[in-house]
Rosetta silent file (secondary structure, phi, psi, omega in degrees, C-alpha in Angstrom):
SEQUENCE: MKAVQVMGFGTADVLRVNDVERPAPGAGEVLVAVEASSVNGHDVIVRAGELKMVSGRRFPIGVGLDFAGTVAETGADVAGHRVGDRVWGMVHPRLRHTTAGAAEYVVVAADRIAPAPESLSPVEAASLVVAGSTALLALRDSVRLTGGERVLVRGAAGGVGTAAVQLAHAMGGHVTALARDRHAGLLTGIGADEVLDHRSTTSDRTGPFDVIVDTVGSELNCYRSRLDKGGRMVTVGLSASALAAIAASSVYGARRIRTFSANPDTALLRELAGHVTSGALRPVIDSVHPLADIAAAHEAFERGGAAGKHVVAVAE
SCORE:     score description
SCORE:     0.000 S_00000001
   1 L     0.000  155.361  171.984  129.870  104.125   92.389 S_00000001
   2 E   -92.545  122.793 -174.640  126.614  103.947   90.291 S_00000001
   3 E  -133.458  146.451  177.900  123.779  105.977   91.448 S_00000001
   4 E   -88.342  127.185 -175.294  120.229  106.822   89.755 S_00000001
   5 E  -134.648  142.600  164.595  119.842  110.516   89.552 S_00000001
   6 E   -80.898  112.094  177.673  117.192  113.083   88.139 S_00000001
   7 L   -88.574    6.393  178.987  118.766  115.279   85.605 S_00000001
   8 L   164.682  136.574 -178.573  115.950  117.486   84.955 S_00000001
   9 L   -64.475  147.767 -177.745  112.036  117.055   85.861 S_00000001
  10 L   157.673 -151.455  178.710  109.918  115.070   83.640 S_00000001
  11 L   -86.186 -170.334 -170.093  108.956  111.570   82.807 S_00000001
  12 H   -66.905  -19.604 -175.776  111.083  108.506   83.418 S_00000001
  13 H   -77.085    2.036  170.741  113.594  109.230   80.649 S_00000001
  14 H   -82.935   -4.048 -172.246  115.052  111.954   82.868 S_00000001
  15 E   -85.953  128.822  167.291  116.476  109.324   85.096 S_00000001
  16 E  -123.136  146.662  168.692  120.263  108.381   84.660 S_00000001
  17 E   -95.721   97.229 -164.959  122.532  105.979   85.991 S_00000001
  18 E  -102.384  159.920  169.749  125.502  108.020   86.646 S_00000001
  19 E   -97.302  115.698 -168.126  129.003  107.327   88.085 S_00000001
  20 L  -138.099  157.481 -172.971  129.624  109.391   91.099 S_00000001
  21 L   -67.631  146.480 -176.770  132.038  109.415   94.127 S_00000001
  22 L   -71.723  122.090  177.251  131.163  107.082   97.052 S_00000001
  23 L   -62.760  156.609  172.868  129.787  109.114  100.007 S_00000001
  24 L  -118.606  142.021 -162.991  131.503  108.739  103.379 S_00000001
  25 L   -84.157  136.129  163.337  129.335  108.547  106.609 S_00000001
  26 L   -85.018 -170.578 -172.172  129.656  111.383  109.141 S_00000001
  27 L   -60.496  119.595 -179.694  129.328  111.420  112.771 S_00000001
  28 L    93.261  -11.003 -179.904  125.876  109.336  113.598 S_00000001
  29 E  -107.319  171.270 -171.531  125.763  107.823  110.087 S_00000001
  30 E  -136.914  126.539  177.953  126.100  104.654  108.355 S_00000001
  31 E   -93.666  116.958  179.918  127.408  103.895  104.761 S_00000001
  32 E  -105.303  129.219  171.719  125.143  100.969  103.436 S_00000001
  33 E   -83.205  106.158 -173.731  126.181   98.806  100.392 S_00000001
  34 E   -79.310  150.143  177.723  122.781   98.642   98.795 S_00000001
  35 E  -126.394  -18.378  176.292  121.470   95.496   97.220 S_00000001
  36 E  -165.411  159.423 -177.335  117.963   96.376   96.357 S_00000001
  37 E  -150.268  154.800  173.707  115.581   99.426   96.356 S_00000001
  38 E  -124.450  166.716  173.984  111.859   99.838   95.336 S_00000001
  39 L   -77.603  112.101  178.142  109.746  102.270   93.422 S_00000001
  40 L  -116.780  162.416 -176.558  107.587  104.465   95.616 S_00000001
  41 H   -64.322  -25.630  177.733  105.024  107.388   94.784 S_00000001
  42 H   -60.161  -49.987 -178.158  107.463  109.708   96.526 S_00000001
  43 H   -59.179  -24.357 -178.175  110.174  108.904   93.924 S_00000001
  44 H   -86.602  -33.797 -178.195  107.816  109.610   91.039 S_00000001
  45 H   -81.432  -17.975  174.482  106.440  112.847   92.173 S_00000001
  46 H   -64.361  -52.830 -167.472  110.070  113.899   93.002 S_00000001
  47 H   -70.091  -24.307  173.177  111.206  113.078   89.720 S_00000001
  48 H   -74.505  -16.556 -177.695  107.999  114.918   88.000 S_00000001
  49 L    89.407   25.054 -173.586  108.941  117.994   89.895 S_00000001
  50 L   -99.785   -3.087  169.786  105.857  117.959   92.116 S_00000001
  51 L  -128.211   60.074 -171.223  107.880  118.351   95.291 S_00000001
  52 H   -68.213  -36.335  174.838  110.129  121.062   94.416 S_00000001
  53 H   -65.070  -19.731 -179.818  110.024  122.770   97.886 S_00000001
  54 H   -93.713  -54.885 -168.612  111.600  119.536   99.243 S_00000001
  55 H   -82.153  -24.739 -179.754  114.023  118.297   96.431 S_00000001
  56 L    82.892  179.091 -173.081  114.751  121.864   95.425 S_00000001
  57 L  -116.923   19.738  175.212  115.485  122.799   91.553 S_00000001
  58 L   -99.755  137.209 -174.359  119.231  122.086   91.496 S_00000001
  59 L  -112.720  145.877   19.539  120.202  118.928   89.753 S_00000001
  60 L   -97.392  160.787  169.893  121.133  116.120   90.103 S_00000001
  61 E  -108.666  142.259  175.384  118.568  114.631   92.600 S_00000001
  62 E   -76.051  146.058  174.982  118.804  111.281   94.134 S_00000001
  63 L  -110.817  134.586 -175.136  116.403  108.681   93.716 S_00000001
  64 L   108.087  103.356 -179.006  115.019  105.737   96.051 S_00000001
  65 L   -77.827  -52.552 -179.592  113.440  106.267   99.333 S_00000001
  66 E  -100.539  175.729 -172.162  114.091  102.775  100.664 S_00000001
  67 E  -172.229  154.744  171.369  116.889  100.200  100.498 S_00000001
  68 E  -142.981  138.818 -171.295  118.105   96.802  101.882 S_00000001
  69 E  -178.735 -157.440 -174.093  121.993   95.851  102.124 S_00000001
  70 E  -123.968  147.984 -177.971  124.812   95.474  104.283 S_00000001
  71 E   -74.820  119.444  176.256  126.671   98.119  106.563 S_00000001
  72 E   -94.747  -31.276  178.124  129.894   98.939  104.691 S_00000001
  73 E  -165.122  155.273  176.150  131.249  101.570  107.125 S_00000001
  74 E  -129.478  156.704  179.775  130.073  103.634  110.118 S_00000001
  75 L   -88.405  175.985  172.631  130.797  107.032  111.244 S_00000001
  76 L   -57.004  156.716 -178.546  131.774  108.239  114.683 S_00000001
  77 L    52.671   31.412  174.895  129.322  107.757  117.534 S_00000001
  78 L  -108.696  122.236 -176.890  127.416  104.992  116.033 S_00000001
  79 L  -112.364  145.223  176.704  126.455  102.300  118.308 S_00000001
  80 L    88.388  -18.066 -177.128  124.542   99.032  117.541 S_00000001
  81 L  -128.706  118.355 -178.700  125.554   98.569  113.789 S_00000001
  82 L  -109.915  150.864  171.987  128.673   96.813  112.669 S_00000001
  83 L   -44.061  133.711 -179.055  130.251   96.336  109.316 S_00000001
  84 L    86.569   -7.150  169.935  128.672   93.454  107.546 S_00000001
  85 L   -58.890  120.571  170.193  125.243   93.766  109.341 S_00000001
  86 E   -80.940  130.156 -177.299  122.264   93.115  106.958 S_00000001
  87 E  -132.459  166.466  172.545  119.999   96.023  107.323 S_00000001
  88 E  -142.185  154.597 -179.326  117.037   97.719  105.797 S_00000001
  89 E  -169.670 -165.940 -178.714  116.057  101.416  106.023 S_00000001
  90 E  -150.881  148.461  176.103  114.964  104.559  104.450 S_00000001
  91 L   -75.118  163.234 -173.806  116.485  107.972  103.497 S_00000001
  92 L   -81.782  127.648 -179.172  114.772  110.999  105.202 S_00000001
  93 L   -64.616  -25.355 -171.389  111.828  111.924  102.666 S_00000001
  94 L  -107.677    7.345  163.904  111.903  115.623  103.450 S_00000001
  95 L   -98.007  143.099  178.721  115.642  116.136  102.877 S_00000001
  96 L   -79.888  142.096 -175.440  117.342  116.765   99.534 S_00000001
  97 L  -126.359  144.158  164.668  119.620  114.008   98.320 S_00000001
  98 L  -101.292  -11.293  159.467  121.908  113.998   95.452 S_00000001
  99 L  -138.301  161.593 -168.262  122.071  110.212   95.707 S_00000001
 100 L  -149.242 -148.811  179.719  119.594  108.191   97.522 S_00000001
 101 L   -76.128  -21.611  168.863  118.498  104.579   97.896 S_00000001
 102 L   -87.777   81.839  174.727  118.803  103.478   94.165 S_00000001
 103 E  -163.345  169.949 -178.486  122.571  103.575   94.165 S_00000001
 104 L   -69.258  -34.567 -162.440  125.491  101.112   94.968 S_00000001
 105 E  -142.537  144.652  165.720  126.032  103.006   98.428 S_00000001
 106 E  -141.268  135.807  175.900  123.865  105.119  100.478 S_00000001
 107 E   -98.193  127.767  175.294  124.749  107.253  103.558 S_00000001
 108 E  -117.453  168.746  167.109  122.031  107.307  106.186 S_00000001
 109 E   -82.488  130.188 -179.304  121.411  108.438  109.769 S_00000001
 110 H   -46.816  -25.980 -173.570  122.068  105.314  112.058 S_00000001
 111 H   -97.310   23.646  168.672  118.583  105.621  113.645 S_00000001
 112 H  -128.313   33.274  171.498  116.849  105.100  110.301 S_00000001
 113 E  -140.665  151.995  173.274  118.132  101.519  109.642 S_00000001
 114 E  -145.948  168.947  176.908  117.443   98.174  111.692 S_00000001
 115 E   -61.355  136.833  177.535  118.439   94.569  111.074 S_00000001
 116 L   -80.471  139.355 -178.846  116.619   93.215  108.110 S_00000001
 117 L   -47.467  129.486 -175.624  114.388   90.226  108.711 S_00000001
 118 L   -71.267  -14.086  174.477  116.532   87.042  108.194 S_00000001
 119 L   -76.917  -17.828 -166.366  113.896   85.204  106.236 S_00000001
 120 L  -105.399  138.913  167.935  113.873   87.730  103.524 S_00000001
 121 L   -80.598  172.041 -178.948  116.158   88.330  100.649 S_00000001
 122 H   -48.647  -47.808  179.558  117.343   91.906   99.876 S_00000001
 123 H   -58.737  -34.818  175.773  114.743   92.303   97.165 S_00000001
 124 H   -64.701  -48.491 -173.275  111.951   90.988   99.549 S_00000001
 125 H   -59.442  -46.199 -176.149  113.161   93.274  102.212 S_00000001
 126 H   -55.831  -37.606 -174.631  113.330   96.413   99.978 S_00000001
 127 H   -59.813  -21.928 -167.084  109.721   95.705   98.883 S_00000001
 128 H  -112.050  -21.200 -175.560  108.399   96.117  102.369 S_00000001
 129 H   -49.796  -61.286  177.180  110.191   99.041  104.005 S_00000001
 130 H   -75.774  -38.884  178.021  108.124  101.919  102.854 S_00000001
 131 H   -64.034  -36.557  179.452  105.018   99.854  102.038 S_00000001
 132 H   -81.104  -34.599  175.624  104.893   98.039  105.214 S_00000001
 133 H   -63.873  -36.540 -172.751  105.791  101.002  107.358 S_00000001
 134 H   -73.854  -44.674  175.428  103.298  103.176  105.802 S_00000001
 135 H   -59.566  -41.917 -178.417  100.423  100.346  106.361 S_00000001
 136 H   -76.391  -29.928  167.726  101.347   99.827  109.903 S_00000001
 137 H   -58.282  -45.634 -179.623  101.535  103.531  110.642 S_00000001
 138 H   -64.772  -42.151  175.638   98.211  103.888  109.057 S_00000001
 139 H   -77.761  -35.094 -174.208   96.397  101.044  110.976 S_00000001
 140 H   -85.239  -46.544 -165.227   98.103  101.483  114.243 S_00000001
 141 H  -111.976  -33.187 -175.889   98.410  105.192  114.793 S_00000001
 142 H   -81.566  -51.032 -174.227   96.127  106.985  112.331 S_00000001
 143 L  -109.753  -10.534  179.696   92.857  104.864  112.523 S_00000001
 144 L    48.657   52.399 -177.102   93.735  102.725  115.486 S_00000001
 145 L   -53.278  135.126  179.609   92.144   99.512  114.082 S_00000001
 146 L  -122.507  152.746  179.886   90.790   97.261  116.808 S_00000001
 147 L   -53.757  134.039 -178.993   89.748   93.439  116.414 S_00000001
 148 L    96.449  -13.318 -179.885   86.398   92.916  114.848 S_00000001
 149 L   -77.050  163.766  174.750   86.181   96.161  112.800 S_00000001
 150 E  -105.127  124.119 -175.931   85.320   96.193  109.353 S_00000001
 151 E  -106.981  130.123  157.906   88.092   97.576  106.960 S_00000001
 152 E  -100.511  125.096  178.249   88.136   98.677  103.571 S_00000001
 153 E  -112.448  110.460  179.118   91.475   98.817  101.731 S_00000001
 154 E   -95.608  129.397 -167.480   91.372  100.833   98.527 S_00000001
 155 L    78.854   36.407 -175.301   94.132  100.001   95.927 S_00000001
 156 L   -59.389  -25.178 -171.844   94.592   96.743   97.841 S_00000001
 157 L   -89.148   -0.142  177.917   96.708   95.105   95.370 S_00000001
 158 L   -78.142 -162.184 -173.329   99.374   97.625   95.313 S_00000001
 159 H   -76.332  -51.702  172.700  102.517   97.805   97.701 S_00000001
 160 H   -63.897  -41.528 -179.853  100.770   99.564  100.560 S_00000001
 161 H   -57.579  -54.580  172.710   97.596   97.919   99.874 S_00000001
 162 H   -50.828  -41.527 -175.901   98.932   94.361  100.142 S_00000001
 163 H   -71.455  -37.754 -176.812  100.818   95.187  103.283 S_00000001
 164 H   -71.056  -39.346  167.505   97.599   96.942  104.769 S_00000001
 165 H   -47.012  -52.018 -166.272   95.424   93.858  103.890 S_00000001
 166 H   -72.889  -39.018 -172.294   97.794   91.510  105.665 S_00000001
 167 H   -76.995  -36.202  174.316   98.365   93.626  108.728 S_00000001
 168 H   -65.603  -29.272  173.142   94.582   94.419  109.179 S_00000001
 169 H   -67.017  -42.697 -176.903   93.868   90.884  109.024 S_00000001
 170 H   -63.692  -31.391 -166.679   96.633   90.190  111.563 S_00000001
 171 L  -100.884   19.827  169.656   95.145   92.719  113.711 S_00000001
 172 L    85.202   10.817 -178.898   91.632   91.138  113.793 S_00000001
 173 L   -81.455  152.401  168.022   89.967   93.249  111.253 S_00000001
 174 E   -88.055  112.574 -155.249   87.273   91.912  108.692 S_00000001
 175 E  -105.380  122.704  169.370   89.007   92.992  105.601 S_00000001
 176 E  -108.816  129.465 -175.828   87.288   94.095  102.254 S_00000001
 177 E  -105.900  129.374  161.412   89.798   94.638   99.511 S_00000001
 178 E   -99.224  109.995 -172.540   89.068   96.981   96.658 S_00000001
 179 E  -160.802 -158.969 -172.109   91.084   96.185   93.524 S_00000001
 180 L   -88.879  153.104 -177.593   90.988   94.722   89.907 S_00000001
 181 H   -67.286  -41.744  174.201   89.085   91.344   89.914 S_00000001
 182 H   -45.856  -28.090  178.826   92.231   89.570   88.665 S_00000001
 183 H   -71.450  -14.028 -168.046   93.736   90.130   92.060 S_00000001
 184 H   -52.251  -34.242  176.962   91.143   88.449   93.992 S_00000001
 185 H   -68.414  -44.554  168.492   93.106   85.243   94.446 S_00000001
 186 H   -49.835  -61.173 -172.875   96.177   87.008   95.713 S_00000001
 187 H   -65.782  -38.501  168.679   94.260   89.159   98.077 S_00000001
 188 H   -63.297  -32.629 -177.898   92.264   86.357   99.543 S_00000001
 189 H   -74.378  -19.383  177.116   95.400   84.307   99.907 S_00000001
 190 L  -109.982   24.440  172.035   96.962   87.164  102.094 S_00000001
 191 L   117.134  -12.116  179.173   94.011   87.849  104.428 S_00000001
 192 L   -69.877  137.954  177.101   91.035   89.628  102.490 S_00000001
 193 L   -84.842  -23.107  173.553   87.755   88.444  103.540 S_00000001
 194 E  -153.243  158.883  177.135   86.239   89.608  100.574 S_00000001
 195 E  -148.192  125.051 -173.670   87.374   91.356   97.419 S_00000001
 196 E  -102.666  130.851 -178.349   85.317   93.885   95.172 S_00000001
 197 E   -66.636  119.779  179.602   86.309   94.736   91.662 S_00000001
 198 L   -63.896  -22.529 -178.895   87.092   98.632   91.666 S_00000001
 199 L   -85.863  -10.486  171.703   85.806   99.078   88.030 S_00000001
 200 L  -120.069    3.192 -173.449   82.460   97.860   88.905 S_00000001
 201 L  -121.708  117.428  178.257   81.997   98.867   92.441 S_00000001
 202 L   -94.770  164.012 -179.547   81.152  102.508   93.380 S_00000001
 203 H   -54.466  -37.370 -166.652   81.314  104.065   96.959 S_00000001
 204 H   -85.224   -7.599 -173.716   77.460  104.021   97.598 S_00000001
 205 H  -111.892   23.195  179.216   77.369  100.281   96.958 S_00000001
 206 L  -125.585  150.216  165.114   80.071   99.533   99.872 S_00000001
 207 L    91.642 -162.548   -4.233   80.142   99.607  103.626 S_00000001
 208 L   -55.846  168.656  172.161   79.394  100.890  105.967 S_00000001
 209 E  -128.522  158.813 -178.602   82.972  100.607  107.375 S_00000001
 210 E   -95.125  -38.071 -171.668   84.512  101.074  110.756 S_00000001
 211 E  -143.199  129.586  170.461   87.972  101.936  108.932 S_00000001
 212 E  -120.844  128.064  177.683   88.835  102.875  105.445 S_00000001
 213 E  -120.804  116.474 -179.280   92.624  102.917  104.292 S_00000001
 214 E  -102.269  131.929 -176.602   92.851  104.612  100.958 S_00000001
 215 L  -117.614    2.058 -174.165   96.085  104.330   98.801 S_00000001
 216 L   -97.092  -54.856  172.415   94.379  105.935   95.834 S_00000001
 217 L    94.521   29.889  167.264   93.593  109.712   96.592 S_00000001
 218 L  -129.573  150.312  174.940   90.358  110.096   94.518 S_00000001
 219 L    55.374   35.774 -170.956   86.702  110.301   95.516 S_00000001
 220 H   -69.175  -38.212  174.822   87.797  110.661   99.059 S_00000001
 221 H   -70.778  -22.632  171.928   84.536  112.338  100.247 S_00000001
 222 H   -62.360  -44.000 -179.799   82.434  109.696   98.500 S_00000001
 223 H   -73.917  -45.894  171.114   84.223  106.983  100.407 S_00000001
 224 H   -52.230  -28.617  162.849   84.260  108.893  103.579 S_00000001
 225 L   -58.474  -17.227  171.123   80.575  108.820  103.535 S_00000001
 226 L   -83.045    0.338  175.522   80.616  105.098  103.846 S_00000001
 227 E   -65.614  143.473  176.596   82.020  105.369  107.246 S_00000001
 228 E   -86.971  168.211  176.619   79.930  104.066  110.121 S_00000001
 229 E   -57.032  138.954 -173.852   79.346  106.075  113.185 S_00000001
 230 E    75.685    2.733  179.381   82.759  106.360  114.941 S_00000001
 231 E   -63.704  163.415  178.137   84.456  105.390  111.777 S_00000001
 232 E  -139.685  152.781 -174.837   87.754  106.618  110.816 S_00000001
 233 E  -134.697  136.395  169.235   89.493  107.113  107.270 S_00000001
 234 E  -138.040  136.992  173.375   93.200  107.683  106.311 S_00000001
 235 E  -115.572  153.376  167.902   94.640  108.241  102.768 S_00000001
 236 L  -127.029   10.898  176.801   98.134  108.033  101.669 S_00000001
 237 L   -85.097   61.066 -162.436   97.284  108.654   98.128 S_00000001
 238 L   -73.530  127.983  172.689   98.318  112.279   98.032 S_00000001
 239 L  -148.280  173.387  178.159   97.358  114.743   95.153 S_00000001
 240 H   -56.740  -49.271 -179.577   96.142  118.330   94.910 S_00000001
 241 H   -68.179  -26.183 -170.440   92.457  117.309   95.038 S_00000001
 242 H   -76.316  -31.689  179.195   93.149  114.860   97.779 S_00000001
 243 H   -62.647  -42.779 -179.911   94.694  117.647   99.838 S_00000001
 244 H   -65.117  -41.874 -175.031   91.495  119.794   99.302 S_00000001
 245 H   -64.576  -50.733  172.612   89.314  116.845  100.439 S_00000001
 246 H   -52.613  -49.183 -177.655   91.433  116.344  103.529 S_00000001
 247 H   -71.805  -39.656 -177.430   91.201  119.880  104.583 S_00000001
 248 H   -75.203   -8.116  176.446   87.462  120.155  103.970 S_00000001
 249 H   -97.397    9.363  179.714   86.755  117.235  105.844 S_00000001
 250 H   -61.737  -22.591 -172.154   88.154  118.627  109.164 S_00000001
 251 H   -75.536   -4.185 -170.485   84.427  119.721  109.845 S_00000001
 252 H   -97.503   -5.919  174.177   83.505  115.953  110.356 S_00000001
 253 H    68.710 -125.870 -177.587   85.725  115.747  113.444 S_00000001
 254 H   -66.966  -11.343  177.931   86.773  112.168  114.368 S_00000001
 255 H   -94.468    3.340 -176.902   85.262  111.175  110.943 S_00000001
 256 L   -56.077  167.122  162.472   87.602  113.380  109.121 S_00000001
 257 E  -100.227  121.719  174.498   90.109  112.010  106.448 S_00000001
 258 E   -84.919  145.323  178.436   93.490  111.649  107.851 S_00000001
 259 L  -146.507  170.438 -176.837   96.855  111.572  106.218 S_00000001
 260 L  -166.868  160.294  168.073  100.517  111.383  107.243 S_00000001
 261 L  -105.114  122.017 -169.553  103.946  111.018  105.819 S_00000001
 262 L   -72.401  130.986  173.121  105.718  107.642  106.669 S_00000001
 263 L  -153.402   73.216 -168.492  109.103  108.273  108.002 S_00000001
 264 L   -64.112  131.914  173.162  110.315  105.063  109.852 S_00000001
 265 L   -98.386 -172.815 -174.198  112.933  105.110  112.609 S_00000001
 266 H   -72.764  -37.364 -174.670  114.844  102.039  113.906 S_00000001
 267 H   -69.601  -48.642  179.965  112.171  101.236  116.378 S_00000001
 268 H   -64.662  -33.387  177.737  109.373  101.125  113.804 S_00000001
 269 H   -63.565  -45.534 -176.418  111.556   98.955  111.385 S_00000001
 270 H   -62.542  -38.092  166.246  112.165   96.638  114.190 S_00000001
 271 H   -52.713  -48.187  178.098  108.296   96.303  114.749 S_00000001
 272 H   -58.492  -49.935 -172.236  107.934   95.793  111.041 S_00000001
 273 H   -71.086  -20.154  174.180  110.459   92.974  111.091 S_00000001
 274 H   -65.008  -47.749 -179.072  108.555   91.310  114.019 S_00000001
 275 H   -51.831  -46.767  176.670  105.427   91.243  111.851 S_00000001
 276 H   -59.571  -39.783 -175.543  107.574   89.528  109.196 S_00000001
 277 H   -75.603  -27.134  175.876  109.047   87.028  111.625 S_00000001
 278 L   -91.093   10.093 -179.184  105.631   86.042  113.064 S_00000001
 279 L    78.273   -0.802 -178.130  104.206   85.502  109.551 S_00000001
 280 L   -70.920  -22.010  176.617  101.771   88.233  109.697 S_00000001
 281 L  -142.607  143.036  178.421  103.346   90.041  106.748 S_00000001
 282 L  -138.669  152.561 -175.762  105.090   88.803  103.681 S_00000001
 283 L   -71.372  150.555  178.562  106.425   90.545  100.559 S_00000001
 284 L  -127.708  118.297 -178.586  104.188   90.679   97.432 S_00000001
 285 E  -120.305  121.184  177.825  106.427   91.573   94.338 S_00000001
 286 E   -75.155  -64.199 -161.072  105.122   92.480   90.849 S_00000001
 287 E  -147.295  140.900 -179.202  108.396   92.993   89.126 S_00000001
 288 E  -119.116  117.823  172.405  112.211   93.086   89.623 S_00000001
 289 E  -110.413  159.489  175.557  114.347   95.317   87.521 S_00000001
 290 E   -84.520  161.551 -179.574  118.072   95.729   87.319 S_00000001
 291 H   -48.876  -43.591 -179.416  119.461   99.132   88.156 S_00000001
 292 H   -61.177  -31.810 -167.405  120.222  100.162   84.552 S_00000001
 293 H  -104.461   27.445  177.546  116.317   99.620   83.764 S_00000001
 294 H   -47.730  -45.614 -170.000  115.168  101.828   86.610 S_00000001
 295 H   -74.638  -15.856  170.929  113.069  103.942   84.271 S_00000001
 296 H   -70.338  -33.191  179.276  111.082  100.888   83.125 S_00000001
 297 H   -68.238  -32.504  177.686  110.357  100.290   86.803 S_00000001
 298 H   -72.518  -38.245  176.898  109.043  103.829   87.049 S_00000001
 299 H   -64.128  -37.120  176.865  107.007  103.478   84.071 S_00000001
 300 H   -65.795  -38.030  166.966  105.490  100.268   85.310 S_00000001
 301 H   -48.953  -45.481 -170.771  104.474  102.072   88.615 S_00000001
 302 H   -72.835  -29.956 -172.970  102.835  104.825   86.691 S_00000001
 303 H   -71.569  -32.145 -175.973  100.898  102.447   84.522 S_00000001
 304 L    85.437 -166.445  166.067   99.230  101.030   87.688 S_00000001
 305 L    71.950   12.597 -178.236   97.376   97.718   87.986 S_00000001
 306 L   -79.522  161.890  176.735  100.448   95.942   89.800 S_00000001
 307 L  -109.178   80.869 -176.051  100.159   93.021   92.162 S_00000001
 308 L   100.090 -135.982 -171.643  102.555   94.317   94.751 S_00000001
 309 E  -119.278  141.863  170.959  105.866   96.328   94.540 S_00000001
 310 E   -93.520  128.843 -171.943  108.330   97.020   91.611 S_00000001
 311 E  -118.187  149.404  179.816  111.726   96.474   92.828 S_00000001
 312 E  -110.412  119.579 -173.674  115.147   97.458   91.768 S_00000001
 313 E  -103.231  104.527 -174.399  117.898   95.059   92.260 S_00000001
 314 L   -65.083  -46.927 -172.385  121.113   97.053   92.720 S_00000001
 315 L   -94.076  109.057  179.898  123.475   94.214   93.385 S_00000001
 316 L   -66.016    0.000    0.000  123.474   91.644   90.487 S_00000001
C-alpha cells in the first residue's frame, strides 16, 4: 500500500509517499481502507521534529491524525463494526506510528472510530474529525459554554475555528469571529454574529467576553484580560510561548487559560455526527490535494489564511 511517511525532520519536502506492507489488525483493532485524511497542526509539528518525545527519533514516522473510509478487516474481539461500514476516526496522537491516517490503509483501535455521517462524502467527513472534536471539547468541556454568553473565536476561519463558530452558535452563544476581513461572508454564513479583522483589531478593542476560544497561540495574556468576571478561556494553538502563558495564568483561578489535547473516542465521534445530522455543523474545506501532493497541503496549512481545512484525498 501507499503511505505518507516522514523520512527526517524538516520542512514539507521530507514527506514521502512510500510503498509499504499493508498492516493487519490485532485483537480489538480495525483495518480501515482510507479514502481521505486532513492536515492538522499535530502533523506539521511532528514532521518538524517538535514532538520528538512522542514521535521518537526513529524513521519513518507516519503522518495523518484523522481519516474517513470503510472497514476492510476486523481483528479478534471487535464488536459493532463490520467489513464495509463507512467510518471516521483518529489515530492516537500520543503513540508512535510508522504509518497513520495519510495512507491507503490504517490500523486503529476499534474504540477510536464511529459511523461516519451519511450526508458527508469521505473528504467532507475527514475535514471534521479533529477540527470538530477539538471545537466540541473546547466549548462543552473546557469552557462549558451556556446559552446567551458572549464568545470570541480567534483564528475563526481555520478548521477548528469554523467548527467552533458553528457549535458556539448552535449552543446559543453570541459569536464574535476574529479572522481576515475577506472571510466575513463565510463566517456570518455559518453563525458568527459579528466578524472583526484580526489585522486591524487589537485585544484592547474587543470584549469583554464570557468565553474566548483561541486557535492561534499568541498574545494569550492580552486576550485573557478581555474576559468578563467569571469568563473562561481555552487555547488549542500550542507553542513554547503559549505553554508559558498557560502556566503563568494559573494564578487567575477560574479565569486562567485552559488547554487540552483532543483525543476522540467512539462516543465523542457519535456525538459529533449528531451535530452534523442536526445541521448544526457542516464541513468547511479550503483545498483538496491528492495523496501524492501532500507536501503542498502541508505548505498551504503553514502559510495560513485558509478558509477551513486542507484535505488529502487518498482514494482517487
